[in-house]
GROMACS .gro file of C-alpha atoms in nm:
model
  224
    1MET     CA    1  -2.090   2.012  -1.441
    2LYS     CA    2  -1.860   1.725  -1.340
    3PRO     CA    3  -2.046   1.525  -1.073
    4LEU     CA    4  -1.884   1.288  -0.823
    5TYR     CA    5  -2.166   1.053  -0.732
    6LEU     CA    6  -2.006   0.860  -0.444
    7LEU     CA    7  -2.264   0.585  -0.440
    8LEU     CA    8  -2.379   0.580  -0.808
    9ILE     CA    9  -2.035   0.606  -0.969
   10LEU     CA   10  -1.972   0.236  -0.895
   11PHE     CA   11  -2.235   0.152  -1.154
   12SER     CA   12  -2.173   0.433  -1.406
   13SER     CA   13  -2.105   0.384  -1.776
   14LEU     CA   14  -1.756   0.308  -1.897
   15VAL     CA   15  -1.563   0.604  -2.030
   16CYS     CA   16  -1.293   0.572  -2.291
   17ALA     CA   17  -0.943   0.636  -2.153
   18GLU     CA   18  -0.843   0.828  -2.465
   19GLU     CA   19  -1.129   1.070  -2.406
   20ILE     CA   20  -1.015   1.118  -2.047
   21GLY     CA   21  -0.668   1.219  -2.161
   22GLY     CA   22  -0.810   1.443  -2.427
   23GLN     CA   23  -1.018   1.633  -2.175
   24TYR     CA   24  -0.783   1.676  -1.883
   25LEU     CA   25  -0.441   1.523  -1.943
   26LYS     CA   26  -0.256   1.829  -2.070
   27GLN     CA   27  -0.361   2.048  -1.777
   28ALA     CA   28  -0.314   1.764  -1.532
   29GLU     CA   29   0.041   1.702  -1.648
   30ALA     CA   30   0.106   2.074  -1.615
   31GLY     CA   31   0.023   2.047  -1.245
   32ASP     CA   32  -0.336   2.177  -1.237
   33SER     CA   33  -0.474   2.005  -0.926
   34ARG     CA   34  -0.837   2.034  -1.031
   35ALA     CA   35  -0.763   1.885  -1.373
   36GLN     CA   36  -0.576   1.606  -1.196
   37TYR     CA   37  -0.883   1.541  -0.980
   38TYR     CA   38  -1.121   1.537  -1.277
   39LEU     CA   39  -0.885   1.303  -1.461
   40ALA     CA   40  -0.872   1.073  -1.158
   41GLU     CA   41  -1.248   1.086  -1.118
   42THR     CA   42  -1.310   0.992  -1.478
   43TYR     CA   43  -1.053   0.714  -1.473
   44TYR     CA   44  -1.235   0.579  -1.167
   45SER     CA   45  -1.571   0.586  -1.341
   46SER     CA   46  -1.412   0.401  -1.634
   47GLY     CA   47  -1.296   0.124  -1.401
   48ASP     CA   48  -0.925   0.206  -1.408
   49ASP     CA   49  -0.862   0.229  -1.034
   50LYS     CA   50  -0.485   0.225  -1.068
   51GLN     CA   51  -0.473   0.537  -1.283
   52ALA     CA   52  -0.748   0.696  -1.076
   53GLU     CA   53  -0.552   0.649  -0.755
   54ALA     CA   54  -0.228   0.777  -0.907
   55TRP     CA   55  -0.388   1.099  -1.031
   56ALA     CA   56  -0.595   1.145  -0.718
   57GLU     CA   57  -0.280   1.122  -0.507
   58LYS     CA   58  -0.116   1.390  -0.722
   59ALA     CA   59  -0.422   1.612  -0.693
   60ALA     CA   60  -0.442   1.564  -0.317
   61LYS     CA   61  -0.074   1.649  -0.274
   62ASN     CA   62  -0.139   1.964  -0.475
   63GLY     CA   63  -0.418   2.065  -0.239
   64ASP     CA   64  -0.741   1.938  -0.397
   65VAL     CA   65  -0.955   1.828  -0.101
   66ASP     CA   66  -1.209   1.641  -0.316
   67ALA     CA   67  -0.924   1.422  -0.439
   68MET     CA   68  -0.885   1.295  -0.082
   69ALA     CA   69  -1.253   1.200  -0.091
   70LEU     CA   70  -1.195   1.008  -0.413
   71LEU     CA   71  -0.895   0.832  -0.260
   72SER     CA   72  -1.121   0.737   0.030
   73GLN     CA   73  -1.372   0.592  -0.212
   74ILE     CA   74  -1.105   0.389  -0.391
   75LYS     CA   75  -0.975   0.249  -0.062
   76PHE     CA   76  -1.333   0.168   0.042
   77LYS     CA   77  -1.396  -0.017  -0.282
   78HIS     CA   78  -1.089  -0.233  -0.227
   79GLY     CA   79  -1.172  -0.315   0.133
   80ASP     CA   80  -0.930  -0.086   0.318
   81LEU     CA   81  -1.197   0.077   0.530
   82ALA     CA   82  -0.960   0.206   0.798
   83GLN     CA   83  -0.756   0.407   0.549
   84ALA     CA   84  -1.075   0.511   0.369
   85LYS     CA   85  -1.214   0.652   0.693
   86GLY     CA   86  -0.897   0.845   0.770
   87LEU     CA   87  -0.894   1.002   0.424
   88ALA     CA   88  -1.264   1.086   0.445
   89GLN     CA   89  -1.210   1.254   0.782
   90GLN     CA   90  -0.925   1.463   0.641
   91ALA     CA   91  -1.131   1.561   0.338
   92THR     CA   92  -1.429   1.656   0.555
   93VAL     CA   93  -1.220   1.872   0.789
   94ALA     CA   94  -1.073   2.042   0.481
   95GLY     CA   95  -1.423   2.129   0.359
   96SER     CA   96  -1.495   1.865   0.095
   97SER     CA   97  -1.864   1.784   0.062
   98PRO     CA   98  -1.792   1.455  -0.123
   99GLY     CA   99  -1.560   1.380   0.169
  100ALA     CA  100  -1.845   1.441   0.414
  101VAL     CA  101  -2.071   1.200   0.224
  102MET     CA  102  -1.795   0.942   0.213
  103LEU     CA  103  -1.733   0.981   0.586
  104ALA     CA  104  -2.104   0.936   0.654
  105ARG     CA  105  -2.101   0.620   0.446
  106LEU     CA  106  -1.818   0.485   0.660
  107LEU     CA  107  -1.982   0.592   0.985
  108VAL     CA  108  -2.279   0.364   0.911
  109ASN     CA  109  -2.062   0.069   0.808
  110THR     CA  110  -1.968  -0.176   1.082
  111GLY     CA  111  -1.658  -0.277   0.890
  112ALA     CA  112  -1.508   0.068   0.948
  113GLY     CA  113  -1.535   0.043   1.326
  114GLN     CA  114  -1.787   0.181   1.573
  115THR     CA  115  -2.085   0.323   1.388
  116ASP     CA  116  -2.211   0.674   1.454
  117TYR     CA  117  -2.547   0.726   1.287
  118PRO     CA  118  -2.617   1.066   1.451
  119GLN     CA  119  -2.295   1.212   1.312
  120ALA     CA  120  -2.358   1.052   0.974
  121LEU     CA  121  -2.706   1.203   0.957
  122THR     CA  122  -2.573   1.546   1.056
  123LEU     CA  123  -2.313   1.536   0.780
  124LEU     CA  124  -2.562   1.416   0.520
  125HIS     CA  125  -2.832   1.670   0.604
  126LYS     CA  126  -2.580   1.951   0.567
  127VAL     CA  127  -2.467   1.836   0.223
  128ALA     CA  128  -2.817   1.738   0.108
  129GLY     CA  129  -2.946   2.088   0.178
  130ASN     CA  130  -2.713   2.248  -0.076
  131THR     CA  131  -2.867   2.139  -0.403
  132GLU     CA  132  -2.618   2.349  -0.600
  133ASP     CA  133  -2.351   2.101  -0.491
  134ASP     CA  134  -2.322   1.781  -0.696
  135ALA     CA  135  -2.260   1.586  -0.375
  136ALA     CA  136  -2.619   1.656  -0.268
  137VAL     CA  137  -2.733   1.376  -0.502
  138ASP     CA  138  -2.527   1.124  -0.307
  139ALA     CA  139  -2.616   1.267   0.031
  140GLN     CA  140  -2.987   1.241  -0.042
  141LEU     CA  141  -2.948   0.889  -0.178
  142LEU     CA  142  -2.757   0.775   0.130
  143LEU     CA  143  -3.016   0.933   0.359
  144GLY     CA  144  -3.282   0.738   0.174
  145LEU     CA  145  -3.088   0.416   0.214
  146ILE     CA  146  -3.042   0.472   0.587
  147TYR     CA  147  -3.415   0.523   0.644
  148ALA     CA  148  -3.509   0.238   0.412
  149ASN     CA  149  -3.263   0.004   0.582
  150GLY     CA  150  -3.386   0.068   0.936
  151VAL     CA  151  -3.066  -0.019   1.126
  152GLU     CA  152  -3.000   0.202   1.432
  153VAL     CA  153  -3.258   0.438   1.278
  154ALA     CA  154  -3.626   0.351   1.265
  155GLN     CA  155  -3.725   0.223   0.922
  156ASP     CA  156  -3.927   0.492   0.750
  157ASP     CA  157  -4.010   0.416   0.387
  158VAL     CA  158  -4.203   0.742   0.352
  159GLN     CA  159  -3.902   0.948   0.450
  160ALA     CA  160  -3.675   0.723   0.244
  161ALA     CA  161  -3.895   0.777  -0.062
  162GLN     CA  162  -3.881   1.154  -0.011
  163TRP     CA  163  -3.502   1.150  -0.007
  164PHE     CA  164  -3.483   0.924  -0.310
  165LYS     CA  165  -3.723   1.149  -0.498
  166GLN     CA  166  -3.513   1.456  -0.417
  167SER     CA  167  -3.199   1.277  -0.532
  168SER     CA  168  -3.370   1.165  -0.853
  169THR     CA  169  -3.490   1.519  -0.916
  170LEU     CA  170  -3.127   1.630  -0.929
  171SER     CA  171  -3.025   1.342  -1.156
  172ARG     CA  172  -3.301   1.152  -1.336
  173THR     CA  173  -3.655   1.058  -1.236
  174GLY     CA  174  -3.665   0.713  -1.080
  175TYR     CA  175  -3.286   0.681  -1.077
  176ALA     CA  176  -3.224   0.687  -0.700
  177GLU     CA  177  -3.509   0.443  -0.640
  178TYR     CA  178  -3.353   0.213  -0.899
  179TRP     CA  179  -3.014   0.219  -0.728
  180ALA     CA  180  -3.179   0.163  -0.392
  181GLY     CA  181  -3.332  -0.151  -0.539
  182GLN     CA  182  -2.993  -0.259  -0.670
  183VAL     CA  183  -2.822  -0.202  -0.335
  184PHE     CA  184  -3.086  -0.401  -0.148
  185HIS     CA  185  -3.059  -0.675  -0.408
  186GLN     CA  186  -2.680  -0.699  -0.391
  187GLY     CA  187  -2.624  -0.579  -0.035
  188GLU     CA  188  -2.330  -0.380   0.097
  189ALA     CA  189  -2.107  -0.552   0.351
  190GLY     CA  190  -2.123  -0.386   0.690
  191PHE     CA  191  -2.425  -0.173   0.601
  192ILE     CA  192  -2.706  -0.339   0.409
  193THR     CA  193  -2.802  -0.705   0.411
  194PRO     CA  194  -2.946  -0.830   0.080
  195ASN     CA  195  -3.323  -0.818   0.096
  196LYS     CA  196  -3.523  -0.922  -0.209
  197GLN     CA  197  -3.850  -0.781  -0.076
  198LYS     CA  198  -3.701  -0.436  -0.024
  199ALA     CA  199  -3.523  -0.456  -0.359
  200LEU     CA  200  -3.851  -0.528  -0.535
  201TYR     CA  201  -4.026  -0.249  -0.345
  202TRP     CA  202  -3.782   0.017  -0.458
  203LEU     CA  203  -3.746  -0.116  -0.811
  204ASN     CA  204  -4.124  -0.112  -0.844
  205LEU     CA  205  -4.129   0.249  -0.728
  206SER     CA  206  -3.857   0.335  -0.979
  207CYS     CA  207  -4.069   0.173  -1.250
  208SER     CA  208  -4.378   0.365  -1.140
  209GLU     CA  209  -4.173   0.685  -1.168
  210GLY     CA  210  -4.115   0.601  -1.534
  211PHE     CA  211  -3.758   0.467  -1.522
  212ASP     CA  212  -3.759   0.185  -1.776
  213THR     CA  213  -3.449   0.011  -1.639
  214GLY     CA  214  -3.624  -0.007  -1.304
  215CYS     CA  215  -3.912  -0.189  -1.471
  216GLU     CA  216  -3.674  -0.431  -1.643
  217GLU     CA  217  -3.487  -0.508  -1.320
  218PHE     CA  218  -3.814  -0.550  -1.131
  219ASP     CA  219  -3.936  -0.806  -1.387
  220THR     CA  220  -3.604  -0.991  -1.380
  221LEU     CA  221  -3.585  -1.006  -1.001
  222SER     CA  222  -3.951  -1.104  -0.974
  223GLY     CA  223  -3.882  -1.407  -1.188
  224GLU     CA  224  -3.589  -1.530  -0.980
   0.00000   0.00000   0.00000
């Protein structure tokens, strides 16, 4: 399984570039669009956005719709929200579930233009319901963040916790709650304003679920 966690990948462990080439490079250079996408995805998770974008562009040109979603994510990361939104829309229309999650993320971000929470929720519920799809992890996490944030949607920590728990079930117990705490601690421009109280709430829940890093981050933030 080769997951594309649209929200969590920003914080994922570094991956050695040599290993990336060893896994996918030969097929990617031979023109295999899916290998090109996996190579781009892994370069992105390693922090090499330049290589990631180059391979994602090749994959997209060769017809890989998820590569368009990855290109959207790269543009989003570097502040080009207009282009990110266009790519996410194309990917979604083409049937990419990571594209749908990325589009939802942009639809709730004021920096990408007029927000559309109803459409975002519709997209996310559709992806979240298919737990065989790796993108469900991200869809459930983003749903949790929307309900925990309480902007244009009534704040509902119970529903947020349910979505986080479902996301964590597909990844690791306490993991989604941990990242929710991190997002509320750091904030996300155009979507979530930093909120120490909310950060502590979700980190504490992550800790109570048995995620040790959640406990460590809770203790650190509590002492600030």
